[in-house]
Amino acid sequence: MRFTSEQPLGDGVLERAFTLDGIPGILWTPATAVASAPVPLILLGHPTLGLRRMYPRLAARARHAAADGFATATVELPGSGDRPRLPVLEQARADLRRAKETGRPVDEEIIDALVLPLVEEAVPEWQAALDALLALPGIGGPVGYSGGVISVGVRLAVVEPRIAAAGLFAGSLVPRVMFEEARRVTVPLHVLLQWDDEGNDRQAALDLFDAFGSQEKSLHANMGGHTGVPQFAGEAAARFFTRHLK
Amino acid sequence: MRFTSEQPLGDGVLERAFTLDGIPGILWTPATAVASAPVPLILLGHPTLGLRRMYPRLAARARHAAADGFATATVELPGSGDRPRLPVLEQARADLRRAKETGRPVDEEIIDALVLPLVEEAVPEWQAALDALLALPGIGGPVGYSGGVISVGVRLAVVEPRIAAAGLFAGSLVPRVMFEEARRVTVPLHVLLQWDDEGNDRQAALDLFDAFGSQEKSLHANMGGHTGVPQFAGEAAARFFTRHLK
């Protein structure tokens, strides 16, 4: 892990860009993160729009988390931002666009091709980032995962024992196999669902919530479209992490 | 309204039993409720088990609300507790028991008979209680309604303009006509759903949530059975009332 830039965001929050095996990422640490008293870490998931485009929202989430005493970090997804395109994802996106344009239903093959290669590639990268981040002074466990492509969060929660709690956003298409995988998730979950999210399949989101094996799981459904998560819903998610990671 | 007894509950909370046209009720006021600075009021709904049996849970909810600066009040439901039985309800309960014993599905006629007469009788009584309560020194608006038989809450939210926010508990059978009525609800709503509530029809609860006309509505689904609402879910409901009534 190599830090490439560093800037203070105010209120003692330090933002550091890094690369790890050529993958760009960002780490935000609160003023309270010192070697003698490491703070818990939340991995900030995001959609496949690229870190640059997502930066304002990520930085806002990072500042809120820092105020609650958390370090946060994120890495670029495979095929997103400045990283090389993944032909299989590009093809699946083209198929999805065509299906939508022609009004055809989005079939399971398209959903699988759109999500599963991303999960396969991204999850080991997030795990490698976790190795590097937890080796830094001032960053400790437990670790939370928050938001982004929900299938990435599900897979991480299944395979990565350092993830102690996950806040998931039911806002992307979910391959059928992930419903089986969801049964193997046991960490506490906080799932946000935008009830009238046009781009989201509400019934699939409810089925996925039902499938999770976790003893503690909460679904918070709110109005307001995909990007309209109300402020109070963000605060409830923050309290979830405070409850489980502090 | 005639007060029949009075006892301090500690932390400055005063509990007063009352009767209003022969209907028993309880009022809890925080120490902060003085004539010069009236506090908002939350009506505490409850199931048809009678105030005496529900008292411990009601008093606990009242103490939490008082700590947040709210007065709370409740009245006995028609046909419950020490009030005269309602033959139509008794018949419907017997029919429900028989349907359950014989494994027959609970049909809409039974649900209608079980809930609609209760709604018809109870709602004007809660409105009369509201008249009397708001006339007391130290009690002001805005008014919230919380929990209990969900159809009573829905009807109250539709017909009673003094209700400014409602916290509903998806835990009882809902007559078909209430789904239509739900569309006319416009106040902010906070709906609790116990995901694995054996006695509850989850799909009906989701359909009812979908039907509500309110621009701000949140569904919080949690694990733990009908009476197992987690403490953090109660705290989230309390924050909802603080957000809307303060």
XYZ file of C-alpha atoms in Angstrom:
492
model
C 0.000 0.000 0.000
C 1.456 3.319 -1.083
C -0.028 6.661 -0.074
C -0.145 9.052 -3.029
C -1.658 12.163 -1.487
C -2.925 13.498 1.793
C -5.276 16.317 2.704
C -7.017 17.464 5.884
C -10.842 17.606 5.522
C -11.408 19.688 8.647
C -12.555 18.558 12.097
C -9.355 16.538 12.333
C -10.336 14.180 9.512
C -7.385 13.162 7.362
C -7.976 11.927 3.812
C -5.246 9.839 2.196
C -5.349 8.464 -1.336
C -3.444 5.226 -1.843
C -2.759 2.535 -4.401
C -2.526 -1.134 -3.599
C -1.242 -3.389 -6.378
C -2.294 -0.718 -8.827
C -5.802 -0.317 -7.397
C -6.666 3.214 -6.242
C -8.291 3.705 -2.859
C -8.956 6.321 -0.191
C -8.570 6.158 3.565
C -10.201 8.612 5.951
C -9.155 8.715 9.602
C -10.618 10.737 12.460
C -8.423 12.806 14.748
C -8.981 10.128 17.388
C -7.150 7.470 15.341
C -3.753 7.225 17.002
C -1.470 4.220 17.323
C -2.147 3.945 21.048
C -5.955 3.789 20.565
C -6.860 2.252 17.207
C -10.356 3.009 15.877
C -12.715 0.564 14.166
C -12.879 0.608 10.377
C -15.857 0.753 8.018
C -15.325 -0.220 4.387
C -17.379 2.091 2.185
C -18.970 0.240 -0.706
C -20.154 2.140 -3.773
C -21.741 1.475 -7.164
C -19.725 0.930 -10.345
C -19.629 4.607 -11.280
C -15.993 5.155 -10.349
C -14.434 6.700 -7.239
C -14.055 10.115 -8.850
C -17.764 10.434 -9.594
C -18.729 8.955 -6.219
C -16.214 11.075 -4.287
C -18.600 13.741 -2.904
C -20.968 11.139 -1.444
C -18.127 8.947 -0.158
C -16.397 11.896 1.507
C -19.665 12.933 3.167
C -20.169 9.400 4.516
C -16.539 9.342 5.677
C -16.935 12.642 7.589
C -20.063 11.413 9.350
C -18.352 8.153 10.257
C -15.280 10.026 11.497
C -17.496 12.106 13.771
C -18.703 8.800 15.237
C -15.093 7.702 15.757
C -14.655 5.417 12.742
C -11.955 5.224 10.111
C -13.345 4.523 6.643
C -11.777 3.303 3.438
C -12.776 2.413 -0.077
C -11.128 0.988 -3.199
C -11.990 1.339 -6.865
C -14.104 -1.535 -8.221
C -12.751 -3.739 -11.032
C -13.595 -2.226 -14.421
C -14.580 1.152 -12.910
C -13.006 4.604 -12.833
C -9.427 4.643 -14.186
C -9.086 0.865 -13.995
C -9.094 -1.200 -17.226
C -12.581 -2.148 -18.462
C -13.702 -5.744 -17.918
C -15.040 -7.012 -21.281
C -17.578 -9.334 -19.623
C -19.048 -6.436 -17.611
C -19.099 -4.108 -20.625
C -20.960 -6.748 -22.611
C -23.460 -7.298 -19.773
C -24.052 -3.542 -19.456
C -24.713 -3.314 -23.188
C -27.140 -6.244 -22.915
C -28.885 -4.554 -19.974
C -29.240 -1.274 -21.883
C -30.641 -3.114 -24.893
C -33.116 -5.051 -22.758
C -34.305 -1.819 -21.146
C -34.551 0.044 -24.465
C -36.613 -2.710 -26.042
C -38.731 -3.121 -22.901
C -37.696 -6.765 -22.512
C -37.456 -8.118 -18.954
C -33.902 -8.250 -17.609
C -33.270 -11.989 -17.571
C -31.154 -13.886 -15.078
C -28.279 -14.410 -17.497
C -27.804 -10.654 -17.839
C -27.986 -10.153 -14.070
C -25.449 -12.932 -13.475
C -23.049 -11.509 -16.072
C -23.479 -8.015 -14.663
C -22.790 -8.887 -11.046
C -21.005 -12.224 -10.544
C -17.685 -11.364 -12.288
C -17.631 -8.130 -10.301
C -18.127 -10.028 -7.035
C -15.459 -12.595 -7.970
C -12.884 -9.922 -8.785
C -13.751 -7.307 -6.178
C -14.028 -9.361 -3.006
C -10.399 -10.608 -2.904
C -9.300 -7.021 -3.595
C -11.306 -5.680 -0.652
C -9.808 -8.433 1.488
C -6.291 -7.450 0.398
C -7.132 -3.825 1.197
C -8.324 -4.956 4.618
C -4.991 -6.707 5.261
C -3.102 -3.516 4.416
C -5.464 -1.161 6.262
C -5.506 -3.153 9.484
C -1.690 -3.181 9.471
C -1.661 0.630 9.723
C -1.141 2.259 13.117
C -4.386 3.773 14.443
C -6.702 1.412 12.518
C -8.100 -1.564 14.408
C -11.040 -3.924 14.317
C -13.848 -4.661 14.384
C -14.626 -4.005 10.731
C -17.916 -3.019 9.137
C -18.946 -3.002 5.492
C -21.396 -0.384 4.269
C -23.389 0.110 1.079
C -22.423 -0.336 -2.545
C -23.225 -3.285 -4.784
C -25.205 -5.490 -2.394
C -23.837 -8.771 -3.774
C -20.277 -7.631 -3.014
C -21.385 -6.958 0.571
C -23.077 -10.342 0.841
C -20.044 -12.252 -0.438
C -17.684 -10.275 1.814
C -19.897 -10.958 4.836
C -19.791 -14.685 4.003
C -16.079 -15.145 3.264
C -14.382 -12.492 5.403
C -14.490 -13.287 9.128
C -13.133 -9.837 10.028
C -16.429 -8.248 8.878
C -18.418 -7.970 12.126
C -21.466 -6.065 10.846
C -22.780 -5.006 7.463
C -25.029 -2.177 6.354
C -26.385 -3.105 2.933
C -28.250 -1.024 0.367
C -30.885 -2.922 -1.605
C -30.341 -0.960 -4.763
C -28.858 -3.250 -7.387
C -29.798 -6.393 -9.275
C -29.170 -9.617 -7.383
C -28.171 -12.898 -9.079
C -30.165 -15.946 -8.047
C -27.129 -17.667 -6.479
C -26.717 -14.790 -4.024
C -29.999 -15.756 -2.328
C -28.405 -19.079 -1.383
C -25.259 -17.307 -0.284
C -27.338 -14.938 1.859
C -28.374 -17.875 4.076
C -24.733 -18.220 5.116
C -24.491 -14.617 6.343
C -24.557 -14.578 10.143
C -23.273 -11.104 11.117
C -25.745 -8.410 12.212
C -27.254 -6.687 9.189
C -28.864 -3.326 8.590
C -30.542 -3.232 5.182
C -31.740 -0.014 3.561
C -34.453 -0.252 0.929
C -35.744 2.743 -1.019
C -39.358 1.621 -1.412
C -39.983 3.402 -4.716
C -36.535 2.883 -6.240
C -37.331 2.577 -9.973
C -34.096 0.735 -10.743
C -34.599 -1.821 -8.015
C -36.693 -4.976 -7.771
C -38.518 -4.521 -4.457
C -39.689 -8.106 -4.183
C -36.153 -9.392 -4.800
C -34.901 -7.082 -2.046
C -37.527 -8.420 0.382
C -36.703 -12.015 -0.594
C -33.000 -11.372 -0.055
C -33.688 -9.845 3.370
C -35.761 -12.901 4.233
C -32.956 -15.220 3.098
C -30.211 -13.765 5.304
C -29.188 -16.194 8.033
C -28.347 -13.455 10.540
C -30.137 -13.563 13.879
C -30.080 -9.791 14.028
C -31.204 -8.232 10.789
C -33.205 -5.053 10.282
C -34.828 -3.737 7.142
C -35.367 0.022 6.945
C -37.603 0.937 4.034
C -38.063 4.613 3.196
C -39.519 6.754 0.465
C -37.533 8.898 -1.931
C -36.045 7.016 -4.913
C -32.594 5.475 -5.335
C -30.509 8.476 -4.291
C -33.102 9.932 -1.914
C -32.192 8.062 1.276
C -33.473 10.422 3.996
C -31.002 11.887 6.456
C -32.661 10.105 9.387
C -32.101 6.766 7.607
C -28.396 7.521 7.301
C -28.318 8.354 10.998
C -30.041 5.055 11.840
C -27.404 3.175 9.824
C -24.673 5.054 11.698
C -26.221 4.022 15.031
C -26.221 0.406 13.815
C -22.454 0.536 13.307
C -21.888 2.277 16.621
C -23.928 -0.462 18.327
C -21.890 -3.266 16.787
C -18.372 -1.943 16.243
C -17.769 0.091 19.400
C -62.853 13.438 32.706
C -62.471 12.484 36.333
C -59.148 11.507 37.908
C -59.557 8.480 40.164
C -56.016 7.956 41.433
C -52.564 9.434 41.206
C -49.105 8.050 41.834
C -45.557 9.218 41.188
C -43.543 6.760 39.040
C -40.151 8.290 39.828
C -38.038 10.660 37.712
C -40.833 13.200 38.052
C -43.309 11.105 36.050
C -46.859 11.371 37.379
C -49.367 8.622 36.610
C -53.061 9.468 36.889
C -55.903 7.038 36.300
C -59.099 8.615 34.979
C -62.544 7.768 33.708
C -64.235 9.536 30.843
C -67.909 8.707 30.266
C -67.307 5.457 32.111
C -64.230 4.500 30.090
C -61.072 3.938 32.150
C -57.834 5.543 31.038
C -54.376 6.488 32.251
C -52.402 9.687 31.771
C -48.657 9.962 32.343
C -46.991 13.355 32.472
C -43.289 14.211 32.720
C -41.988 16.645 35.317
C -41.542 19.136 32.477
C -45.316 19.305 31.820
C -46.362 22.566 33.428
C -49.124 24.939 32.407
C -46.614 27.520 31.213
C -44.862 25.069 28.856
C -47.249 22.356 27.626
C -45.667 19.165 26.327
C -46.730 17.187 23.238
C -48.925 14.133 23.757
C -48.589 10.582 22.444
C -51.639 8.316 22.565
C -50.520 4.806 23.474
C -52.420 2.176 21.522
C -52.534 -1.420 22.766
C -54.063 -4.771 21.818
C -57.447 -5.955 23.113
C -56.022 -7.659 26.198
C -57.207 -5.033 28.675
C -55.331 -2.177 30.336
C -54.626 -4.179 33.484
C -52.790 -6.921 31.597
C -51.038 -4.410 29.333
C -50.098 -2.090 32.216
C -46.403 -3.076 32.638
C -45.631 -2.550 28.952
C -47.696 0.655 28.761
C -46.019 2.106 31.854
C -42.579 1.268 30.424
C -43.444 3.012 27.147
C -44.822 5.987 29.121
C -41.611 6.331 31.160
C -39.447 6.287 28.039
C -41.694 8.866 26.376
C -41.624 11.035 29.509
C -37.826 10.973 29.432
C -38.096 12.349 25.886
C -40.441 15.097 27.131
C -43.796 13.635 26.072
C -47.027 13.154 27.968
C -48.731 9.859 27.131
C -52.252 8.583 27.617
C -54.319 5.535 26.878
C -57.939 4.417 27.238
C -59.479 0.976 27.556
C -60.704 -0.459 24.253
C -64.414 -1.280 23.785
C -65.162 -4.805 24.982
C -61.807 -5.128 26.800
C -60.711 -5.138 30.440
C -63.529 -4.190 32.829
C -65.725 -2.816 30.060
C -68.823 -4.743 28.953
C -68.132 -7.393 26.316
C -69.181 -6.608 22.733
C -71.172 -9.616 21.464
C -70.039 -9.108 17.852
C -66.374 -9.189 18.911
C -66.863 -12.199 21.170
C -68.483 -14.061 18.281
C -65.672 -13.096 15.910
C -63.037 -14.234 18.432
C -64.806 -17.582 18.806
C -64.913 -17.919 15.005
C -61.189 -17.078 14.803
C -60.336 -19.683 17.449
C -62.401 -22.308 15.638
C -60.785 -21.472 12.292
C -57.322 -21.807 13.837
C -58.164 -25.047 15.664
C -59.496 -26.656 12.513
C -56.628 -25.296 10.426
C -59.006 -23.387 8.138
C -57.729 -20.113 6.655
C -58.977 -17.027 8.509
C -61.384 -15.589 5.965
C -62.139 -11.930 5.375
C -65.518 -12.053 7.091
C -63.903 -13.098 10.358
C -61.212 -10.407 10.040
C -63.865 -7.757 9.308
C -65.991 -8.826 12.287
C -62.937 -8.926 14.537
C -61.620 -5.484 13.690
C -64.196 -3.169 12.090
C -66.642 -2.910 15.034
C -63.667 -2.218 17.298
C -62.470 0.567 14.994
C -65.989 2.036 14.752
C -66.429 2.124 18.520
C -62.909 2.938 19.624
C -61.960 5.822 17.349
C -64.645 8.296 18.571
C -63.684 7.375 22.146
C -60.021 8.167 21.516
C -61.112 11.443 19.937
C -63.218 12.293 23.009
C -60.237 11.435 25.205
C -58.104 13.738 23.069
C -60.601 16.605 23.617
C -60.403 16.115 27.379
C -56.623 15.584 27.516
C -55.756 18.624 25.429
C -57.924 20.754 27.708
C -55.660 19.920 30.667
C -52.969 22.397 31.726
C -49.490 21.182 30.751
C -50.676 19.054 27.803
C -50.406 20.559 24.336
C -50.100 19.462 20.751
C -48.894 18.167 18.437
C -50.300 14.713 19.057
C -48.863 11.345 18.070
C -50.470 7.924 18.033
C -48.360 4.864 18.795
C -48.900 1.110 18.449
C -51.898 -1.020 19.276
C -54.446 -2.405 16.834
C -53.102 -1.049 13.545
C -56.556 -0.435 12.015
C -57.467 1.840 14.940
C -54.292 3.821 14.249
C -55.049 4.024 10.538
C -58.621 5.257 11.083
C -57.482 7.783 13.692
C -54.786 9.089 11.345
C -57.440 9.537 8.633
C -60.246 11.178 10.631
C -58.409 13.051 13.384
C -56.532 16.107 12.137
C -54.833 16.611 15.513
C -52.776 13.446 14.924
C -49.517 14.771 13.449
C -47.512 11.538 13.283
C -48.229 7.866 13.847
C -46.065 4.945 14.867
C -47.876 1.776 13.851
C -47.218 -1.849 14.747
C -47.975 -4.340 11.975
C -49.098 -7.050 14.333
C -52.804 -7.614 13.859
C -55.187 -8.741 11.127
C -56.190 -6.005 8.698
C -59.636 -5.864 7.016
C -59.575 -5.318 3.265
C -61.304 -1.911 3.512
C -58.435 -0.563 5.615
C -56.101 -0.834 2.611
C -58.296 1.723 0.839
C -58.420 3.851 3.956
C -54.615 3.697 4.209
C -54.329 5.658 0.953
C -55.935 8.618 2.716
C -53.315 8.710 5.474
C -50.955 11.634 4.880
C -49.146 12.138 8.206
C -45.570 10.862 8.651
C -45.600 7.172 9.556
C -43.176 4.863 11.296
C -44.240 1.228 10.888
C -42.740 -1.610 12.924
C -42.944 -5.127 11.511
C -41.692 -8.185 13.348
C -40.531 -10.206 10.357
C -41.180 -13.632 11.886
C -44.354 -12.745 13.808
C -46.316 -16.019 13.681
C -49.651 -14.312 14.301
C -49.149 -11.735 11.575
C -49.578 -11.840 7.808
C -46.291 -10.393 6.561
C -47.467 -9.854 3.002
C -50.551 -7.978 4.250
C -48.307 -5.775 6.381
C -46.094 -4.973 3.374
C -49.171 -4.282 1.210
C -50.561 -1.953 3.870
C -47.248 -0.106 4.104
C -47.265 0.255 0.330
C -50.834 1.594 0.401
C -50.230 4.447 2.854
C -50.515 7.832 1.159
C -47.947 9.512 3.403
C -44.982 11.137 1.717
C -42.810 10.216 4.680
C -43.253 6.622 5.707
C -40.654 4.221 7.060
C -40.896 0.499 7.603
C -38.607 -1.018 10.219
C -38.601 -4.791 10.042
C -36.801 -6.722 12.748
C -36.424 -10.272 13.967
C -37.811 -11.663 17.200
C -41.504 -12.594 17.124
C -44.574 -10.553 18.067
C -43.440 -9.413 21.507
C -39.727 -9.429 20.711
C -39.359 -5.895 19.320
C -35.657 -5.148 19.946
C -34.756 -2.268 22.207
C -33.030 -0.404 19.364
C -36.287 -0.556 17.363
C -38.151 1.079 20.254
C -35.484 3.772 20.368
C -35.848 4.376 16.624
C -39.607 4.822 17.069
C -38.958 7.283 19.888
C -36.654 9.300 17.635
C -39.401 9.367 14.994
C -41.768 11.060 17.461
C -39.093 13.475 18.641
C -38.434 14.406 15.005
C -42.098 15.140 14.295
C -43.672 16.329 17.534
C -40.959 18.543 18.987
